[in-house]
GROMACS .gro file of C-alpha atoms in nm:
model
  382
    1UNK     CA    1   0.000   0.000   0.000
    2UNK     CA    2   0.130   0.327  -0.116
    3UNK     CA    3   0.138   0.617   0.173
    4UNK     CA    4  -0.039   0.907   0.059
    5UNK     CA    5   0.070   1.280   0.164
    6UNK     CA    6  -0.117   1.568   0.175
    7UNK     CA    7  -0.022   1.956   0.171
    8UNK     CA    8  -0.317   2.196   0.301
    9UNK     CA    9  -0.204   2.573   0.176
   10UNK     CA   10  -0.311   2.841   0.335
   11UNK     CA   11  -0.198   3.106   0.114
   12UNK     CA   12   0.162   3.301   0.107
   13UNK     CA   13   0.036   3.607   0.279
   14UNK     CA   14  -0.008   3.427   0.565
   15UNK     CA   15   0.349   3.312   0.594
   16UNK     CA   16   0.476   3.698   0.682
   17UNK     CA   17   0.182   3.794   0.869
   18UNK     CA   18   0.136   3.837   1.267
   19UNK     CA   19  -0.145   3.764   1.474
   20UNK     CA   20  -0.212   4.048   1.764
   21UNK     CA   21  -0.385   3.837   2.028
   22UNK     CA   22  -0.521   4.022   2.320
   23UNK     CA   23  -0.526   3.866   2.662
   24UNK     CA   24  -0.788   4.002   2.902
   25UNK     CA   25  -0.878   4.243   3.055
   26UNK     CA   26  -1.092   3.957   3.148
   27UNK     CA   27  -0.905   3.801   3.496
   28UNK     CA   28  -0.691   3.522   3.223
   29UNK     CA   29  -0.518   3.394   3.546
   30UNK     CA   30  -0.438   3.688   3.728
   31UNK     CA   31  -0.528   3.861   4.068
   32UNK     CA   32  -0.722   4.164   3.959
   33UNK     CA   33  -0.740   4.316   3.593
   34UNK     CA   34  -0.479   4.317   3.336
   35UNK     CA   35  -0.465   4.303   2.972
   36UNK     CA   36  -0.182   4.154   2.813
   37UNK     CA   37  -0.115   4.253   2.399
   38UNK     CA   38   0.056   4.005   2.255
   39UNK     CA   39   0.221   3.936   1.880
   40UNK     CA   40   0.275   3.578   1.827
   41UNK     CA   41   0.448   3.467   1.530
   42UNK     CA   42   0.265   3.097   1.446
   43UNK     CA   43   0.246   2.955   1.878
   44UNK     CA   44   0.560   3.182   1.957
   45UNK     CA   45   0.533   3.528   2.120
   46UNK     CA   46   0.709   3.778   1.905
   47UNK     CA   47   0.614   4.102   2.100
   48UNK     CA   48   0.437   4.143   2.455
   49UNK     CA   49   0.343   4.448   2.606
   50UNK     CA   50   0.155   4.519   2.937
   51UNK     CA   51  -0.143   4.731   2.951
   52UNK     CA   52  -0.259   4.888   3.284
   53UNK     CA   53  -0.450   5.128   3.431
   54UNK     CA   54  -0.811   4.892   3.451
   55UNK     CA   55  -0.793   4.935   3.837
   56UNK     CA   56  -0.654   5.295   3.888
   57UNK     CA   57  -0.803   5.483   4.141
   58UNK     CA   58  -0.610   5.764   4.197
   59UNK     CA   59  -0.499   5.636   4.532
   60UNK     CA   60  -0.216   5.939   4.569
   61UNK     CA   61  -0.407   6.225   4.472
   62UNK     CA   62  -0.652   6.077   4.700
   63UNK     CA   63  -0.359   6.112   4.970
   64UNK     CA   64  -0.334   6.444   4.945
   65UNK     CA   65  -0.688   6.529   5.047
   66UNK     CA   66  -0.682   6.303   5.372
   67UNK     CA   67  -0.504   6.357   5.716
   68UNK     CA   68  -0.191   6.119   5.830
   69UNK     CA   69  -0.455   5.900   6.029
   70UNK     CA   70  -0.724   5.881   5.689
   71UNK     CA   71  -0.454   5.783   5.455
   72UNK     CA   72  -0.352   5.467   5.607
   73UNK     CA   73  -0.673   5.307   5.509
   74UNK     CA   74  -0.622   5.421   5.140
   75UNK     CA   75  -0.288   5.303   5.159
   76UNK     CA   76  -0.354   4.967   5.296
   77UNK     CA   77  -0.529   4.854   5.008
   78UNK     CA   78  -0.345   4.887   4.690
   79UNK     CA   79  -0.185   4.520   4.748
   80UNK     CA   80  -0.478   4.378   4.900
   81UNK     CA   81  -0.284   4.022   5.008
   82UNK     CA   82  -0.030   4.230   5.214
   83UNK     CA   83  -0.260   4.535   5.362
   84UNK     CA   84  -0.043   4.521   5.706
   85UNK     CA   85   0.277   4.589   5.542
   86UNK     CA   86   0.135   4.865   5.308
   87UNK     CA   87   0.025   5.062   5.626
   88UNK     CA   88   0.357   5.044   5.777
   89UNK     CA   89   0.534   5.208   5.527
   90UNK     CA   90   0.324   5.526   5.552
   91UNK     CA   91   0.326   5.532   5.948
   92UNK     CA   92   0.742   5.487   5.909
   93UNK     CA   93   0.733   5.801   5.676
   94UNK     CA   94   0.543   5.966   5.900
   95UNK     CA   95   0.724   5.929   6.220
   96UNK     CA   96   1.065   6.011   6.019
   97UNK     CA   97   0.937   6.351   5.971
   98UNK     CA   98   0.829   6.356   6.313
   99UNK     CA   99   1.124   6.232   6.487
  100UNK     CA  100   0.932   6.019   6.693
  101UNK     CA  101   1.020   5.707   6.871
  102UNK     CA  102   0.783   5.403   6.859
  103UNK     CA  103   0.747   5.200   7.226
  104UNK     CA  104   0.907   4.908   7.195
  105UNK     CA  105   0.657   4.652   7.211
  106UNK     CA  106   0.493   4.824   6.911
  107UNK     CA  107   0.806   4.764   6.737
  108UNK     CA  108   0.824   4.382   6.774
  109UNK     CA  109   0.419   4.334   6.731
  110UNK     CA  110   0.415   4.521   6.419
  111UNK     CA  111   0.718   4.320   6.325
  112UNK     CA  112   0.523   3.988   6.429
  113UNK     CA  113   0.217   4.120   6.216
  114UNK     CA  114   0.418   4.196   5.871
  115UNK     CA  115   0.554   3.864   5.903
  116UNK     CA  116   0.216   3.725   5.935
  117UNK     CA  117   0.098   3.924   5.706
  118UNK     CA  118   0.351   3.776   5.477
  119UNK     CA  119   0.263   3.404   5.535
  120UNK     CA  120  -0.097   3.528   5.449
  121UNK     CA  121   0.059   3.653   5.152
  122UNK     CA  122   0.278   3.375   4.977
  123UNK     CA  123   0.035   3.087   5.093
  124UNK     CA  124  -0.246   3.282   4.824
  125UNK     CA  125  -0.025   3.237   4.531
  126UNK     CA  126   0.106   2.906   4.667
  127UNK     CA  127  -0.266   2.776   4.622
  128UNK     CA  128  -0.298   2.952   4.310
  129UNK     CA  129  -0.011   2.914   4.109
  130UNK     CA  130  -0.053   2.530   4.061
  131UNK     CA  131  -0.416   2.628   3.994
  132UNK     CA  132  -0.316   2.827   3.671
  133UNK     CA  133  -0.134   2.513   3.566
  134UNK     CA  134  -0.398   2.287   3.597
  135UNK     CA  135  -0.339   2.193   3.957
  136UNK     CA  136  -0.675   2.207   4.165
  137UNK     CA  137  -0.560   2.067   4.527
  138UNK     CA  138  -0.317   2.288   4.622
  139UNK     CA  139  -0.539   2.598   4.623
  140UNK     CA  140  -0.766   2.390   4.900
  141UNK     CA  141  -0.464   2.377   5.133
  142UNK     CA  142  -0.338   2.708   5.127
  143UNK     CA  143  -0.671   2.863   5.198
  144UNK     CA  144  -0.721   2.615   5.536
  145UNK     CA  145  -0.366   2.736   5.637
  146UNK     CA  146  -0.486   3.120   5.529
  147UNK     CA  147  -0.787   3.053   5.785
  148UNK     CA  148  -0.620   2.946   6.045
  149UNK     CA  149  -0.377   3.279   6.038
  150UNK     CA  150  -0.642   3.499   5.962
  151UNK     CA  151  -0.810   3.385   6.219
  152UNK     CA  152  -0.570   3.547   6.480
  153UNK     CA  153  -0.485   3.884   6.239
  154UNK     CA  154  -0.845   3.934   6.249
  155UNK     CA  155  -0.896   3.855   6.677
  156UNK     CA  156  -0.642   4.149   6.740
  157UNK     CA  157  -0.706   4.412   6.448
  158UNK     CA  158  -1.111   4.285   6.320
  159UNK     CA  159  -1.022   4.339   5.962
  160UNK     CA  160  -0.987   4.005   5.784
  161UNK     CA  161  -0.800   4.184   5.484
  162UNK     CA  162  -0.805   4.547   5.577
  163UNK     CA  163  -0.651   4.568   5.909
  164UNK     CA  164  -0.638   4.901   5.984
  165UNK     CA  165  -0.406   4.835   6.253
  166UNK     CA  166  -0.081   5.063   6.246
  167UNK     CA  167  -0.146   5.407   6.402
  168UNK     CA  168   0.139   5.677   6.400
  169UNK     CA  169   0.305   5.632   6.659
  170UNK     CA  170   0.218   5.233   6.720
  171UNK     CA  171  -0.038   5.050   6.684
  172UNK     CA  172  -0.443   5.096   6.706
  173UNK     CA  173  -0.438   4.885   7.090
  174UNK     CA  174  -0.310   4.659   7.295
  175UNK     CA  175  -0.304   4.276   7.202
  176UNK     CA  176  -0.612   4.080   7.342
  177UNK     CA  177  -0.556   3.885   7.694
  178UNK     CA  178  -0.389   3.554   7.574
  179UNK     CA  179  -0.386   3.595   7.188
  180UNK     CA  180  -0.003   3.540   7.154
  181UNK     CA  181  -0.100   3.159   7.264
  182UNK     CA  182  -0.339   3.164   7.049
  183UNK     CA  183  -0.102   3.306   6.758
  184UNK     CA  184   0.171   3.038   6.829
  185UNK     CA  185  -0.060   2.797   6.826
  186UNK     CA  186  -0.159   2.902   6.486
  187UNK     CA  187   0.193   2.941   6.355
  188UNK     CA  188   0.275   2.581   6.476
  189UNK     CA  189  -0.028   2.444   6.295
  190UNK     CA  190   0.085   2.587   5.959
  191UNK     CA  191   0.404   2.502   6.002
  192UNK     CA  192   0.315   2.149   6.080
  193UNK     CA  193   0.161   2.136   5.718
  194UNK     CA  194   0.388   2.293   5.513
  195UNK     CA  195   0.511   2.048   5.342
  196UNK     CA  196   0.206   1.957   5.135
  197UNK     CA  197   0.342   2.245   4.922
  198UNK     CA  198   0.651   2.066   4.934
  199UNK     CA  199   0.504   1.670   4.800
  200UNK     CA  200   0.193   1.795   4.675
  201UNK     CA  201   0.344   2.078   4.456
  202UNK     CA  202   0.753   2.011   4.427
  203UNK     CA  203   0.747   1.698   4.391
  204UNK     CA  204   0.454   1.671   4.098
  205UNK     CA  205   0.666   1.602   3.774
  206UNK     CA  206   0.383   1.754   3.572
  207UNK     CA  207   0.443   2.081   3.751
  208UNK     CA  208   0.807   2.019   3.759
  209UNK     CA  209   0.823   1.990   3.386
  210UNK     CA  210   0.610   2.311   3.309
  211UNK     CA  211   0.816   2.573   3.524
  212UNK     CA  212   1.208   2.438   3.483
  213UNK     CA  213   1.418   2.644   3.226
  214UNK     CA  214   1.043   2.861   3.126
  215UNK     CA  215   1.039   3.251   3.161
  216UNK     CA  216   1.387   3.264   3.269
  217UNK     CA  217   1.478   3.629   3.388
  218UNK     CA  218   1.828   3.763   3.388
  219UNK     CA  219   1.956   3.952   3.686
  220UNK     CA  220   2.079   4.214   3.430
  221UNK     CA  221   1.685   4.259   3.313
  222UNK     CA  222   1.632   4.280   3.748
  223UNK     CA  223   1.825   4.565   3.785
  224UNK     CA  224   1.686   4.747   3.458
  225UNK     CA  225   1.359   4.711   3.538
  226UNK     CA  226   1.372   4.767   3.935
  227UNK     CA  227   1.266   4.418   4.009
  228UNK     CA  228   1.204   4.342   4.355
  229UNK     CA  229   1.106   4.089   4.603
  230UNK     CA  230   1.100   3.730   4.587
  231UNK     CA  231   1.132   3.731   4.231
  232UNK     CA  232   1.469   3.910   4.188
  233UNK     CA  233   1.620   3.693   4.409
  234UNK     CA  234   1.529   3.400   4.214
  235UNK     CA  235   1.732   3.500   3.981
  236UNK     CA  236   2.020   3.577   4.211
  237UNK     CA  237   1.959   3.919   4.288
  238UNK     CA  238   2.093   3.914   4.692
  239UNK     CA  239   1.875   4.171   4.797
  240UNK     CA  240   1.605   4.219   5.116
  241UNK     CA  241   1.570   4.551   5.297
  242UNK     CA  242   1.523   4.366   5.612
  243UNK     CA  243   1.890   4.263   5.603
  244UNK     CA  244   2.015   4.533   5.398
  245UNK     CA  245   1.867   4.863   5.531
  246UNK     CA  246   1.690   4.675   5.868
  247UNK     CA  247   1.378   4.860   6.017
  248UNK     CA  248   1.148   4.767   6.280
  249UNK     CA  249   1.288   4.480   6.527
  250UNK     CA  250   1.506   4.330   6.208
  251UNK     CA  251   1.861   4.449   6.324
  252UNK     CA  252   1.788   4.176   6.654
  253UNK     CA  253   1.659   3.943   6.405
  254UNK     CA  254   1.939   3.917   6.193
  255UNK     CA  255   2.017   3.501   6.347
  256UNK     CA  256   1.682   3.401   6.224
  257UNK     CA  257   1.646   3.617   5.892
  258UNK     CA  258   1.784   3.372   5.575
  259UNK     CA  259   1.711   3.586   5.247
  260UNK     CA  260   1.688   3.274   5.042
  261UNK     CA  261   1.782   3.336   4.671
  262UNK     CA  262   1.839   3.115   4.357
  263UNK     CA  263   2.033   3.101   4.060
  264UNK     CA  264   1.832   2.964   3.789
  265UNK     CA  265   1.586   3.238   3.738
  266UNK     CA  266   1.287   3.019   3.630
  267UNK     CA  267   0.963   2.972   3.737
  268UNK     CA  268   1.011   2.722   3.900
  269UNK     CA  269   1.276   2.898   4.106
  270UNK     CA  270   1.040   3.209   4.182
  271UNK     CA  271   0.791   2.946   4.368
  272UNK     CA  272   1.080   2.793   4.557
  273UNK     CA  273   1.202   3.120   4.682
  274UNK     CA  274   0.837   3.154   4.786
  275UNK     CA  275   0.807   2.865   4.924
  276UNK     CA  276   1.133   2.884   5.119
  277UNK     CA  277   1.074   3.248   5.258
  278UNK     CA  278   0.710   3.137   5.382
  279UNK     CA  279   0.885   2.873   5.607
  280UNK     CA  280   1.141   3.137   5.755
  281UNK     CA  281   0.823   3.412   5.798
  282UNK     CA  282   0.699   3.199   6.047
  283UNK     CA  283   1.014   3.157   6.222
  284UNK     CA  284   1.024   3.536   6.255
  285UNK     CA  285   0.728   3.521   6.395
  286UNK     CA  286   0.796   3.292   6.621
  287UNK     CA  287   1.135   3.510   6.731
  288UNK     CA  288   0.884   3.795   6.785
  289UNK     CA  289   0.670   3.655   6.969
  290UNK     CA  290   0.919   3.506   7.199
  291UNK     CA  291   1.095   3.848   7.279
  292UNK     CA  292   0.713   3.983   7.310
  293UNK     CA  293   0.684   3.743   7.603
  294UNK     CA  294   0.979   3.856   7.705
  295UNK     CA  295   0.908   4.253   7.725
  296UNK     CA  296   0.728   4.412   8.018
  297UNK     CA  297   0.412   4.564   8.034
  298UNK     CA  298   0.421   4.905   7.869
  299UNK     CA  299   0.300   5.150   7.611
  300UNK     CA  300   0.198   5.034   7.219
  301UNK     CA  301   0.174   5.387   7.135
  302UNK     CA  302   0.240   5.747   7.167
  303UNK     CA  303  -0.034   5.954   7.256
  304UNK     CA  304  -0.074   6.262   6.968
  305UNK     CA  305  -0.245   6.540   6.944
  306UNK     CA  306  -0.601   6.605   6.829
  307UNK     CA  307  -0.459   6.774   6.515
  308UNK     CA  308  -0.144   6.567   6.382
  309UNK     CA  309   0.066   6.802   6.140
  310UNK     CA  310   0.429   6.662   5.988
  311UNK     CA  311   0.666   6.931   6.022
  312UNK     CA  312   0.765   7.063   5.689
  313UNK     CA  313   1.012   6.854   5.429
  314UNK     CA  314   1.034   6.517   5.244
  315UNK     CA  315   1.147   6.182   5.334
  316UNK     CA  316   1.155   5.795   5.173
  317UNK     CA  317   1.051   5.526   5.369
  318UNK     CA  318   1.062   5.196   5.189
  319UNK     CA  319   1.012   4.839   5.314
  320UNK     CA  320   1.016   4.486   5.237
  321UNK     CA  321   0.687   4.423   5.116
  322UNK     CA  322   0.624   4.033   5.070
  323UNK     CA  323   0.593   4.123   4.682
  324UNK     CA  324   0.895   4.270   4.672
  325UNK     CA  325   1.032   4.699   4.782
  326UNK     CA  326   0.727   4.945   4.901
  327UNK     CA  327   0.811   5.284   4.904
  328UNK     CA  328   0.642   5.599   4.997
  329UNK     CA  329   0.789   5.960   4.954
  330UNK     CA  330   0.599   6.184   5.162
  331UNK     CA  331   0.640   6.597   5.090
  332UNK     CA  332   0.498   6.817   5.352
  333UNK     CA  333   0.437   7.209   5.392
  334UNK     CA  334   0.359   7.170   5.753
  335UNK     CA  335   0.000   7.079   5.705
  336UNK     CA  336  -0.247   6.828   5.820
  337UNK     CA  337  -0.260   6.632   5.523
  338UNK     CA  338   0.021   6.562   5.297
  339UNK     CA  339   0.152   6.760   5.022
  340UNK     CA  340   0.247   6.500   4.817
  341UNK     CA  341   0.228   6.097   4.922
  342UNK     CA  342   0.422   5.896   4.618
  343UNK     CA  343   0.383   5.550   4.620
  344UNK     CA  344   0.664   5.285   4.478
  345UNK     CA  345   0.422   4.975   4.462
  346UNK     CA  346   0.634   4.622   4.423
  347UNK     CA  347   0.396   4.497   4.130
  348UNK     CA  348   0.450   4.821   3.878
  349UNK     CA  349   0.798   4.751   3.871
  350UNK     CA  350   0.803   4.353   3.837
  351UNK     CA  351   0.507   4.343   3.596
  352UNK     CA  352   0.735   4.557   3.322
  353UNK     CA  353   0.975   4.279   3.300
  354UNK     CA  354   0.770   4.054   3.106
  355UNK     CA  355   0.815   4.262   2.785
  356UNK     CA  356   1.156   4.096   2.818
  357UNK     CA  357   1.039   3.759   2.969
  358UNK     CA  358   0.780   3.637   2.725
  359UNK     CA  359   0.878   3.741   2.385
  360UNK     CA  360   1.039   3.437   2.231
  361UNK     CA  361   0.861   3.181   2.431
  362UNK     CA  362   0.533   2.957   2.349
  363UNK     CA  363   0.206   3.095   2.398
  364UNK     CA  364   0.110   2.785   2.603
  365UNK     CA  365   0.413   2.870   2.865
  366UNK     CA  366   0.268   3.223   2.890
  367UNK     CA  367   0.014   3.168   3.201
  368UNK     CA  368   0.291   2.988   3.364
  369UNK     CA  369   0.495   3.283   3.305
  370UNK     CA  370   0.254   3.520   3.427
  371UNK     CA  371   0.167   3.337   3.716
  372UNK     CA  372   0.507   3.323   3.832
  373UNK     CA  373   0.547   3.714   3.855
  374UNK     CA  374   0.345   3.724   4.171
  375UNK     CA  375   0.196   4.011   4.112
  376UNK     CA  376  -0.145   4.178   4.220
  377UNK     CA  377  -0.289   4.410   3.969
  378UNK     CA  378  -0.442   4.665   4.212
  379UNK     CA  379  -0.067   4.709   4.302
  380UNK     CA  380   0.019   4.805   3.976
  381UNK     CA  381  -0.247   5.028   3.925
  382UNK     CA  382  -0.311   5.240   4.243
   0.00000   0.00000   0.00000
């Protein structure tokens, strides 16, 4: 029997021709709204560019028409999976220009909180970064260990997202009678199941084989494009404020602290570093809330007056978001509300490195790409 072959044409104009494919600004497999513009030459990405601005809100304009105690609760919620951490930075800013000095045990709570806040953080994309590949389960137990923490973060501050917690000065009130039990028991309970993310997740081949060696970012493209966070050090970029410029209780935390970083620059790297600082997050916490025990009764905050005012002049505060560096530059002319409140969100910065990661690679490797970027759109857009 003879083998038959067949050529289907499509015509030779179709040979040179792109296809622009738009992506969104539907949620494709994001956290908020993005649209992604893509030029794909057959299944390959030729071009990729980012477009933004679906979410804007105008969140520092809006700073300049609030007093120092209104704008923490418009700056809480630009990354809404790390809403502790945003407020600190402004509250830091503001107590630079202030010159004031924060008691002591509001120091290592808020310090226990951001690193809770962190865990909180890194277990959502945990859960959902396997779910953009196809992955149901793991989604199921990061949410049971989000309970559990948000449990406690919601006991001392009553915001389950939106804490509302930091104050200038310290913090919004004392921690409830026996809560730190209660929040080591809670730390010691996720712990305890952390490694589903390690058998369930790691050690899945299928994952394994869609995240080695795809969306590899260069540490030269990390330091053109500002790239923070987790995902700059998984691609070797040795970088966290907390060890490098230490605020808060971090200088006496130094022992515990391991910035963990990797070489490779992958996806599957960027979860790993994930993965690796959520287990030493809840070690810090666990330091902090062993000196807390530690520290006598006192003040969690300064008492202000009725009318706060920052004295006039500028200052940066910036911190170590769990997405990466949050900044805030904060301009004042003396008055009750800021002049000007600028806001360095982690997301903006990361986000502009795919124009770099994805051109060249398959369009079926792009959600794993953009899933890896751990990035929340509302923190690109303010």
């Amino acid at each position: 029997m003879t083998a038959t072959e067949t050529t289907v044409g499509i015509g030779g104009a179709a040979e040179s021709t792109d296809m622009v494919l738009n992506i969104g600004p539907q949620h494709p497999s994001t956290h908020g709204v993005l649209r992604l513009k893509l030029v794909l030459d057959g299944e390959r990405i030729r071009h990729a560019e980012p477009v933004i601005g679906y979410m804007h809100r105008g969140a520092e304009k809006l700073f300049e028409a609030r007093d120092y105690r209104q704008i923490i609760m418009l700056a809480n919620r630009h990354d809404w999976l790390s809403a502790f951490s945003n407020e600190l930075g402004v509250v830091l800013a503001v107590e630079r220009m202030l010159g004031m000095e924060v008691p002591e045990r509001a120091v290592w709570t808020r310090t226990l909180l951001a690193e809770l806040n962190r865990v909180l953080n890194h277990l959502m994309f945990l859960g959902s970064y396997p779910l953009e590949l196809g992955g149901i389960t793991p989604v199921f137990y990061a949410f049971r260990e989000r309970e559990v923490l948000q449990n406690v973060m919601e006991e001392v501050s009553g915001g389950r997202m939106h804490y509302m917690f930091n104050r200038v000065g310290g913090l919004k009130e004392d921690l409830p009678a026996g809560w730190s039990a209660r929040a080591r028991a809670a730390v010691a309970a996720v712990r305890s199941r952390m490694d589903v993310f390690d058998d369930l997740v790691l050690g899945n081949e299928i994952f394994r084989g869609r995240t080695r060696g795809v969306g590899t970012l260069a540490p030269e493209t990390v330091h053109a494009y500002g790239v923070s966070g987790p995902i700059a050090r998984a691609s070797g970029v040795d970088f966290d404020l907390r060890r490098d410029e230490p605020y808060l209780a971090y200088p006496e935390l130094q022992d515990t602290l391991k910035v963990v970083t990797r070489g490779e620059g992958d996806c599957l790297a960027r979860f790993e570093c994930l993965l690796e600082q959520t287990h030493n997050a809840l070690d810090l916490a666990d330091a902090c809330l062993d000196r807390l025990a530690e520290l006598s009764p006192g003040p969690i905050n300064q008492r202000l007056p009725k009318v706060l005012k920052a004295p006039e002049g500028h200052t940066y505060a910036w911190t170590e978001n769990p997405l990466g560096i949050n900044g805030y530059y904060l301009v004042s002319k003396g008055e009750k509300t800021p002049y000007r409140l600028k806001l360095r969100s982690a997301s903006y910065n990361n986000i502009q490195a795919l124009t770099e990661l994805l051109p060249g690679t398959l369009v079926a490797d792009m959600v794993a790409i953009l899933g890896s970027m751990f990035f929340v759109v509302g923190d690109i857009d303010k």
